[in-house]
Amino acid sequence: MQSLEGKTALITGGSRGIGLATAKELAKEGVRLGLIGRSEEHLASAEKELKDIGATIVTAAADVADENAAHKAVKTVEQELGGIDILINNAGIAIRGTFAEIPADDWRRGFDVNVMGIVHVTQAALPGMIERNRGDIINISSMSGLKGTKGSSAYSATKFAVIGMSEGLMQEVRPHNIRVSVLTPSLVETDLTRGDAQRDPEKYTQAEDLAEFMVSQLKLEQRTFVKTAAIWATNPF
């Protein structure tokens, strides 16, 4: 397996949950970290936590749905840490409710963050990867991107779009030795999903589980990669 030491990773939604857990795992491998998040407070907390374990880190507060802000954040990371070798598009929001009751503005916001957020950040980071003829992009979709369920029409629509977009991008950038993976986890215990008193959180996939998986796939030799991965809790019932 290849070493990740000395590489630079950019993680969106990097201040909490899956993003922060992944940052911690990458830091253990000697990866320099760029984190993008909306909350300056959460980013500051994450920065302190990661520096305490010896990580080299740069943070940039931005809403990835805003194209200019997203591009500016990517440029900040590149200026401070150099070219981005690993991009993990993790930022996302939940959209809950029946098809008839979800306001159009919520649909738009869902697509702006969950889909266009990936577009904005990836379009900013991709030219450098192409120039260096190497890179890794991991897009976080969801099991809801494979199967729609009652109450998930808007969220599923965004996550289905992530899968289709990732597939097309993967085919385009393979000649540049850039690997594009898409993950479709089922329920992961994070701030976004926490709160169901009837559910035992310890039985569900944890953010750390997903982080460890991503690091292991990034360490595969560059000649091969995991295109898609569906990640489930073993026995949540």
PDB file of C-alpha atoms in Angstrom:
ATOM      1  CA  MET A   1       0.000   0.000   0.000  1.00  0.00           C
ATOM      2  CA  GLN A   2       1.190   3.516  -0.724  1.00  0.00           C
ATOM      3  CA  SER A   3       2.082   6.052   1.932  1.00  0.00           C
ATOM      4  CA  LEU A   4      -0.049   9.164   2.350  1.00  0.00           C
ATOM      5  CA  GLU A   5       2.616  11.069   4.266  1.00  0.00           C
ATOM      6  CA  GLY A   6       3.236  14.564   2.951  1.00  0.00           C
ATOM      7  CA  LYS A   7       0.061  14.712   0.874  1.00  0.00           C
ATOM      8  CA  THR A   8      -2.504  17.480   1.198  1.00  0.00           C
ATOM      9  CA  ALA A   9      -6.183  16.710   1.738  1.00  0.00           C
ATOM     10  CA  LEU A  10      -9.089  19.126   1.469  1.00  0.00           C
ATOM     11  CA  ILE A  11     -12.238  18.111   3.350  1.00  0.00           C
ATOM     12  CA  THR A  12     -15.555  19.953   3.101  1.00  0.00           C
ATOM     13  CA  GLY A  13     -17.817  19.806   6.105  1.00  0.00           C
ATOM     14  CA  GLY A  14     -14.562  19.147   7.898  1.00  0.00           C
ATOM     15  CA  SER A  15     -15.235  20.634  11.311  1.00  0.00           C
ATOM     16  CA  ARG A  16     -17.583  17.951  12.685  1.00  0.00           C
ATOM     17  CA  GLY A  17     -18.873  14.419  12.187  1.00  0.00           C
ATOM     18  CA  ILE A  18     -17.508  12.389   9.293  1.00  0.00           C
ATOM     19  CA  GLY A  19     -15.314  15.248   8.100  1.00  0.00           C
ATOM     20  CA  LEU A  20     -13.539  15.750  11.412  1.00  0.00           C
ATOM     21  CA  ALA A  21     -13.160  12.008  12.022  1.00  0.00           C
ATOM     22  CA  THR A  22     -11.572  11.663   8.580  1.00  0.00           C
ATOM     23  CA  ALA A  23      -9.255  14.580   9.236  1.00  0.00           C
ATOM     24  CA  LYS A  24      -8.031  12.874  12.415  1.00  0.00           C
ATOM     25  CA  GLU A  25      -7.339   9.596  10.593  1.00  0.00           C
ATOM     26  CA  LEU A  26      -5.487  11.368   7.790  1.00  0.00           C
ATOM     27  CA  ALA A  27      -3.447  13.348  10.308  1.00  0.00           C
ATOM     28  CA  LYS A  28      -2.214  10.042  11.755  1.00  0.00           C
ATOM     29  CA  GLU A  29      -0.865   9.255   8.275  1.00  0.00           C
ATOM     30  CA  GLY A  30       1.081  12.524   8.066  1.00  0.00           C
ATOM     31  CA  VAL A  31      -1.354  14.244   5.693  1.00  0.00           C
ATOM     32  CA  ARG A  32      -1.587  18.051   5.682  1.00  0.00           C
ATOM     33  CA  LEU A  33      -5.181  19.169   6.151  1.00  0.00           C
ATOM     34  CA  GLY A  34      -7.372  21.855   4.659  1.00  0.00           C
ATOM     35  CA  LEU A  35     -10.847  22.063   6.193  1.00  0.00           C
ATOM     36  CA  ILE A  36     -13.817  23.967   4.819  1.00  0.00           C
ATOM     37  CA  GLY A  37     -16.922  24.565   6.919  1.00  0.00           C
ATOM     38  CA  ARG A  38     -19.620  27.164   7.385  1.00  0.00           C
ATOM     39  CA  SER A  39     -19.079  27.807  11.098  1.00  0.00           C
ATOM     40  CA  GLU A  40     -15.938  29.678  12.143  1.00  0.00           C
ATOM     41  CA  GLU A  41     -16.568  28.527  15.715  1.00  0.00           C
ATOM     42  CA  HIS A  42     -16.667  24.841  14.780  1.00  0.00           C
ATOM     43  CA  LEU A  43     -13.627  25.250  12.527  1.00  0.00           C
ATOM     44  CA  ALA A  44     -11.646  26.866  15.337  1.00  0.00           C
ATOM     45  CA  SER A  45     -12.535  23.999  17.656  1.00  0.00           C
ATOM     46  CA  ALA A  46     -11.543  21.420  15.044  1.00  0.00           C
ATOM     47  CA  GLU A  47      -8.294  23.249  14.307  1.00  0.00           C
ATOM     48  CA  LYS A  48      -7.298  23.218  17.970  1.00  0.00           C
ATOM     49  CA  GLU A  49      -8.187  19.539  18.337  1.00  0.00           C
ATOM     50  CA  LEU A  50      -6.156  18.585  15.275  1.00  0.00           C
ATOM     51  CA  LYS A  51      -3.155  20.750  16.159  1.00  0.00           C
ATOM     52  CA  ASP A  52      -3.116  19.076  19.573  1.00  0.00           C
ATOM     53  CA  ILE A  53      -2.374  15.777  17.801  1.00  0.00           C
ATOM     54  CA  GLY A  54       0.329  17.359  15.660  1.00  0.00           C
ATOM     55  CA  ALA A  55      -1.575  18.029  12.447  1.00  0.00           C
ATOM     56  CA  THR A  56      -0.605  20.682   9.931  1.00  0.00           C
ATOM     57  CA  ILE A  57      -3.898  22.401   9.177  1.00  0.00           C
ATOM     58  CA  VAL A  58      -5.478  25.348   7.397  1.00  0.00           C
ATOM     59  CA  THR A  59      -9.159  26.216   7.743  1.00  0.00           C
ATOM     60  CA  ALA A  60     -11.428  28.333   5.574  1.00  0.00           C
ATOM     61  CA  ALA A  61     -14.973  29.349   6.487  1.00  0.00           C
ATOM     62  CA  ALA A  62     -17.242  29.127   3.452  1.00  0.00           C
ATOM     63  CA  ASP A  63     -20.632  27.934   2.298  1.00  0.00           C
ATOM     64  CA  VAL A  64     -19.818  25.545  -0.543  1.00  0.00           C
ATOM     65  CA  ALA A  65     -23.141  26.451  -2.167  1.00  0.00           C
ATOM     66  CA  ASP A  66     -21.605  29.867  -2.899  1.00  0.00           C
ATOM     67  CA  GLU A  67     -19.357  29.408  -5.940  1.00  0.00           C
ATOM     68  CA  ASN A  68     -17.134  32.415  -5.247  1.00  0.00           C
ATOM     69  CA  ALA A  69     -16.733  31.550  -1.566  1.00  0.00           C
ATOM     70  CA  ALA A  70     -15.939  27.921  -2.395  1.00  0.00           C
ATOM     71  CA  HIS A  71     -13.300  28.865  -4.964  1.00  0.00           C
ATOM     72  CA  LYS A  72     -11.754  31.378  -2.562  1.00  0.00           C
ATOM     73  CA  ALA A  73     -11.570  28.725   0.183  1.00  0.00           C
ATOM     74  CA  VAL A  74      -9.859  26.235  -2.131  1.00  0.00           C
ATOM     75  CA  LYS A  75      -7.368  28.893  -3.203  1.00  0.00           C
ATOM     76  CA  THR A  76      -6.595  29.675   0.451  1.00  0.00           C
ATOM     77  CA  VAL A  77      -5.763  26.044   1.136  1.00  0.00           C
ATOM     78  CA  GLU A  78      -3.625  25.751  -2.005  1.00  0.00           C
ATOM     79  CA  GLN A  79      -1.683  28.912  -1.166  1.00  0.00           C
ATOM     80  CA  GLU A  80      -0.965  27.729   2.382  1.00  0.00           C
ATOM     81  CA  LEU A  81      -0.377  24.016   1.808  1.00  0.00           C
ATOM     82  CA  GLY A  82       0.350  23.568  -1.881  1.00  0.00           C
ATOM     83  CA  GLY A  83      -1.540  21.489  -4.401  1.00  0.00           C
ATOM     84  CA  ILE A  84      -4.462  19.359  -3.248  1.00  0.00           C
ATOM     85  CA  ASP A  85      -3.823  15.631  -3.600  1.00  0.00           C
ATOM     86  CA  ILE A  86      -6.992  14.375  -1.893  1.00  0.00           C
ATOM     87  CA  LEU A  87     -10.437  15.974  -2.032  1.00  0.00           C
ATOM     88  CA  ILE A  88     -13.212  14.642   0.176  1.00  0.00           C
ATOM     89  CA  ASN A  89     -16.583  16.210  -0.623  1.00  0.00           C
ATOM     90  CA  ASN A  90     -18.415  15.563   2.618  1.00  0.00           C
ATOM     91  CA  ALA A  91     -20.482  18.729   3.187  1.00  0.00           C
ATOM     92  CA  GLY A  92     -24.195  18.096   3.012  1.00  0.00           C
ATOM     93  CA  ILE A  93     -27.561  18.877   4.536  1.00  0.00           C
ATOM     94  CA  ALA A  94     -30.618  16.758   5.267  1.00  0.00           C
ATOM     95  CA  ILE A  95     -33.979  17.573   3.691  1.00  0.00           C
ATOM     96  CA  ARG A  96     -36.898  15.895   5.433  1.00  0.00           C
ATOM     97  CA  GLY A  97     -40.583  15.790   4.647  1.00  0.00           C
ATOM     98  CA  THR A  98     -43.050  14.479   2.121  1.00  0.00           C
ATOM     99  CA  PHE A  99     -42.838  15.488  -1.508  1.00  0.00           C
ATOM    100  CA  ALA A 100     -45.961  17.654  -1.243  1.00  0.00           C
ATOM    101  CA  GLU A 101     -44.897  19.579   1.856  1.00  0.00           C
ATOM    102  CA  ILE A 102     -41.232  20.405   1.153  1.00  0.00           C
ATOM    103  CA  PRO A 103     -41.023  24.036  -0.030  1.00  0.00           C
ATOM    104  CA  ALA A 104     -39.335  24.714  -3.351  1.00  0.00           C
ATOM    105  CA  ASP A 105     -36.700  26.793  -1.553  1.00  0.00           C
ATOM    106  CA  ASP A 106     -35.702  23.742   0.508  1.00  0.00           C
ATOM    107  CA  TRP A 107     -35.348  21.682  -2.667  1.00  0.00           C
ATOM    108  CA  ARG A 108     -33.122  24.374  -4.164  1.00  0.00           C
ATOM    109  CA  ARG A 109     -31.027  24.682  -1.012  1.00  0.00           C
ATOM    110  CA  GLY A 110     -30.567  20.911  -0.958  1.00  0.00           C
ATOM    111  CA  PHE A 111     -29.255  20.859  -4.506  1.00  0.00           C
ATOM    112  CA  ASP A 112     -27.152  23.980  -3.938  1.00  0.00           C
ATOM    113  CA  VAL A 113     -25.296  22.355  -1.022  1.00  0.00           C
ATOM    114  CA  ASN A 114     -25.367  18.618  -1.746  1.00  0.00           C
ATOM    115  CA  VAL A 115     -24.742  18.798  -5.501  1.00  0.00           C
ATOM    116  CA  MET A 116     -23.492  22.230  -6.536  1.00  0.00           C
ATOM    117  CA  GLY A 117     -21.256  22.374  -3.476  1.00  0.00           C
ATOM    118  CA  ILE A 118     -19.373  19.394  -4.879  1.00  0.00           C
ATOM    119  CA  VAL A 119     -19.295  21.012  -8.313  1.00  0.00           C
ATOM    120  CA  HIS A 120     -17.865  24.293  -7.006  1.00  0.00           C
ATOM    121  CA  VAL A 121     -15.123  22.777  -4.854  1.00  0.00           C
ATOM    122  CA  THR A 122     -14.147  20.095  -7.359  1.00  0.00           C
ATOM    123  CA  GLN A 123     -13.964  22.513 -10.284  1.00  0.00           C
ATOM    124  CA  ALA A 124     -11.615  24.660  -8.202  1.00  0.00           C
ATOM    125  CA  ALA A 125      -9.346  21.797  -7.108  1.00  0.00           C
ATOM    126  CA  LEU A 126      -9.377  19.660 -10.256  1.00  0.00           C
ATOM    127  CA  PRO A 127      -7.085  21.723 -12.538  1.00  0.00           C
ATOM    128  CA  GLY A 128      -4.165  21.247 -10.141  1.00  0.00           C
ATOM    129  CA  MET A 129      -4.750  17.495 -10.012  1.00  0.00           C
ATOM    130  CA  ILE A 130      -4.853  17.313 -13.796  1.00  0.00           C
ATOM    131  CA  GLU A 131      -1.648  19.350 -14.037  1.00  0.00           C
ATOM    132  CA  ARG A 132       0.115  16.984 -11.604  1.00  0.00           C
ATOM    133  CA  ASN A 133      -1.439  13.940 -13.330  1.00  0.00           C
ATOM    134  CA  ARG A 134      -2.549  12.441 -10.032  1.00  0.00           C
ATOM    135  CA  GLY A 135      -5.222  12.789  -7.369  1.00  0.00           C
ATOM    136  CA  ASP A 136      -8.072  11.333  -5.368  1.00  0.00           C
ATOM    137  CA  ILE A 137     -11.645  12.570  -5.092  1.00  0.00           C
ATOM    138  CA  ILE A 138     -14.128  10.951  -2.715  1.00  0.00           C
ATOM    139  CA  ASN A 139     -17.747  12.085  -2.864  1.00  0.00           C
ATOM    140  CA  ILE A 140     -20.078  11.183  -0.004  1.00  0.00           C
ATOM    141  CA  SER A 141     -23.516  10.207  -1.262  1.00  0.00           C
ATOM    142  CA  SER A 142     -25.895   8.040   0.777  1.00  0.00           C
ATOM    143  CA  MET A 143     -27.913   4.853   0.703  1.00  0.00           C
ATOM    144  CA  SER A 144     -30.710   7.289  -0.143  1.00  0.00           C
ATOM    145  CA  GLY A 145     -28.873   7.839  -3.424  1.00  0.00           C
ATOM    146  CA  LEU A 146     -29.535   4.213  -4.323  1.00  0.00           C
ATOM    147  CA  LYS A 147     -33.092   3.874  -3.057  1.00  0.00           C
ATOM    148  CA  GLY A 148     -35.788   6.434  -2.411  1.00  0.00           C
ATOM    149  CA  THR A 149     -37.968   6.015   0.657  1.00  0.00           C
ATOM    150  CA  LYS A 150     -41.030   7.706   2.109  1.00  0.00           C
ATOM    151  CA  GLY A 151     -40.106  11.181   3.247  1.00  0.00           C
ATOM    152  CA  SER A 152     -36.753  11.232   1.440  1.00  0.00           C
ATOM    153  CA  SER A 153     -37.722  12.413  -2.042  1.00  0.00           C
ATOM    154  CA  ALA A 154     -35.758  15.681  -1.969  1.00  0.00           C
ATOM    155  CA  TYR A 155     -32.743  14.282  -0.128  1.00  0.00           C
ATOM    156  CA  SER A 156     -32.666  11.195  -2.362  1.00  0.00           C
ATOM    157  CA  ALA A 157     -32.830  13.351  -5.467  1.00  0.00           C
ATOM    158  CA  THR A 158     -29.670  15.182  -4.425  1.00  0.00           C
ATOM    159  CA  LYS A 159     -27.833  12.001  -3.490  1.00  0.00           C
ATOM    160  CA  PHE A 160     -28.828  10.203  -6.715  1.00  0.00           C
ATOM    161  CA  ALA A 161     -27.379  13.219  -8.535  1.00  0.00           C
ATOM    162  CA  VAL A 162     -24.085  12.883  -6.641  1.00  0.00           C
ATOM    163  CA  ILE A 163     -23.733   9.287  -7.831  1.00  0.00           C
ATOM    164  CA  GLY A 164     -24.406  10.123 -11.481  1.00  0.00           C
ATOM    165  CA  MET A 165     -22.086  13.114 -11.375  1.00  0.00           C
ATOM    166  CA  SER A 166     -19.324  11.053  -9.755  1.00  0.00           C
ATOM    167  CA  GLU A 167     -19.644   8.320 -12.383  1.00  0.00           C
ATOM    168  CA  GLY A 168     -19.299  10.803 -15.227  1.00  0.00           C
ATOM    169  CA  LEU A 169     -16.388  12.623 -13.596  1.00  0.00           C
ATOM    170  CA  MET A 170     -14.616   9.338 -12.898  1.00  0.00           C
ATOM    171  CA  GLN A 171     -14.689   8.421 -16.582  1.00  0.00           C
ATOM    172  CA  GLU A 172     -13.391  11.855 -17.611  1.00  0.00           C
ATOM    173  CA  VAL A 173     -10.385  12.015 -15.286  1.00  0.00           C
ATOM    174  CA  ARG A 174      -9.116   8.425 -15.375  1.00  0.00           C
ATOM    175  CA  PRO A 175      -6.652   9.320 -18.180  1.00  0.00           C
ATOM    176  CA  HIS A 176      -5.062  11.782 -15.727  1.00  0.00           C
ATOM    177  CA  ASN A 177      -4.526   9.095 -13.052  1.00  0.00           C
ATOM    178  CA  ILE A 178      -7.202  10.688 -10.881  1.00  0.00           C
ATOM    179  CA  ARG A 179      -9.375   8.317  -8.906  1.00  0.00           C
ATOM    180  CA  VAL A 180     -13.009   9.219  -8.171  1.00  0.00           C
ATOM    181  CA  SER A 181     -14.909   7.228  -5.583  1.00  0.00           C
ATOM    182  CA  VAL A 182     -18.427   7.601  -4.278  1.00  0.00           C
ATOM    183  CA  LEU A 183     -19.566   6.232  -0.909  1.00  0.00           C
ATOM    184  CA  THR A 184     -23.158   5.351  -0.102  1.00  0.00           C
ATOM    185  CA  PRO A 185     -23.322   4.803   3.662  1.00  0.00           C
ATOM    186  CA  SER A 186     -26.526   3.916   5.438  1.00  0.00           C
ATOM    187  CA  LEU A 187     -27.218   5.735   8.698  1.00  0.00           C
ATOM    188  CA  VAL A 188     -24.034   7.076  10.298  1.00  0.00           C
ATOM    189  CA  GLU A 189     -24.237   8.281  13.901  1.00  0.00           C
ATOM    190  CA  THR A 190     -23.466  12.016  13.680  1.00  0.00           C
ATOM    191  CA  ASP A 191     -25.013  15.318  14.781  1.00  0.00           C
ATOM    192  CA  LEU A 192     -27.092  15.195  11.601  1.00  0.00           C
ATOM    193  CA  THR A 193     -28.794  11.917  12.531  1.00  0.00           C
ATOM    194  CA  ARG A 194     -28.648  11.879  16.338  1.00  0.00           C
ATOM    195  CA  GLY A 195     -31.794  12.216  18.433  1.00  0.00           C
ATOM    196  CA  ASP A 196     -33.895   9.074  17.961  1.00  0.00           C
ATOM    197  CA  ALA A 197     -34.363   7.830  21.529  1.00  0.00           C
ATOM    198  CA  GLN A 198     -35.442   4.409  20.281  1.00  0.00           C
ATOM    199  CA  ARG A 199     -32.175   3.786  18.472  1.00  0.00           C
ATOM    200  CA  ASP A 200     -29.020   2.424  20.081  1.00  0.00           C
ATOM    201  CA  PRO A 201     -26.301   4.682  18.626  1.00  0.00           C
ATOM    202  CA  GLU A 202     -23.543   2.168  19.308  1.00  0.00           C
ATOM    203  CA  LYS A 203     -25.141  -0.289  16.872  1.00  0.00           C
ATOM    204  CA  TYR A 204     -24.894   2.105  13.960  1.00  0.00           C
ATOM    205  CA  THR A 205     -21.911   2.947  11.797  1.00  0.00           C
ATOM    206  CA  GLN A 206     -19.783   5.616  13.448  1.00  0.00           C
ATOM    207  CA  ALA A 207     -18.020   8.487  11.733  1.00  0.00           C
ATOM    208  CA  GLU A 208     -14.704   6.882  12.697  1.00  0.00           C
ATOM    209  CA  ASP A 209     -15.646   3.704  10.805  1.00  0.00           C
ATOM    210  CA  LEU A 210     -16.206   5.641   7.614  1.00  0.00           C
ATOM    211  CA  ALA A 211     -12.980   7.589   8.162  1.00  0.00           C
ATOM    212  CA  GLU A 212     -10.925   4.419   8.576  1.00  0.00           C
ATOM    213  CA  PHE A 213     -12.439   2.987   5.405  1.00  0.00           C
ATOM    214  CA  MET A 214     -11.599   6.077   3.369  1.00  0.00           C
ATOM    215  CA  VAL A 215      -8.012   6.121   4.568  1.00  0.00           C
ATOM    216  CA  SER A 216      -7.598   2.436   3.712  1.00  0.00           C
ATOM    217  CA  GLN A 217      -8.865   2.952   0.171  1.00  0.00           C
ATOM    218  CA  LEU A 218      -6.667   6.009  -0.320  1.00  0.00           C
ATOM    219  CA  LYS A 219      -3.655   3.872   0.584  1.00  0.00           C
ATOM    220  CA  LEU A 220      -4.340   1.433  -2.264  1.00  0.00           C
ATOM    221  CA  GLU A 221      -1.688   1.624  -4.970  1.00  0.00           C
ATOM    222  CA  GLN A 222      -2.563   4.359  -7.465  1.00  0.00           C
ATOM    223  CA  ARG A 223      -3.151   1.824 -10.223  1.00  0.00           C
ATOM    224  CA  THR A 224      -6.435   0.692  -8.640  1.00  0.00           C
ATOM    225  CA  PHE A 225      -9.314   2.169  -6.646  1.00  0.00           C
ATOM    226  CA  VAL A 226     -12.722   1.491  -5.125  1.00  0.00           C
ATOM    227  CA  LYS A 227     -15.275   3.078  -7.470  1.00  0.00           C
ATOM    228  CA  THR A 228     -18.304   2.700  -5.216  1.00  0.00           C
ATOM    229  CA  ALA A 229     -18.814   1.397  -1.706  1.00  0.00           C
ATOM    230  CA  ALA A 230     -22.060   0.760   0.164  1.00  0.00           C
ATOM    231  CA  ILE A 231     -21.384   0.798   3.914  1.00  0.00           C
ATOM    232  CA  TRP A 232     -23.913  -0.674   6.334  1.00  0.00           C
ATOM    233  CA  ALA A 233     -24.284  -1.209  10.052  1.00  0.00           C
ATOM    234  CA  THR A 234     -24.014  -4.934  10.804  1.00  0.00           C
ATOM    235  CA  ASN A 235     -26.942  -5.376  13.186  1.00  0.00           C
ATOM    236  CA  PRO A 236     -28.736  -2.154  14.113  1.00  0.00           C
ATOM    237  CA  PHE A 237     -31.988  -3.845  15.115  1.00  0.00           C
TER     238      PHE A 237
END
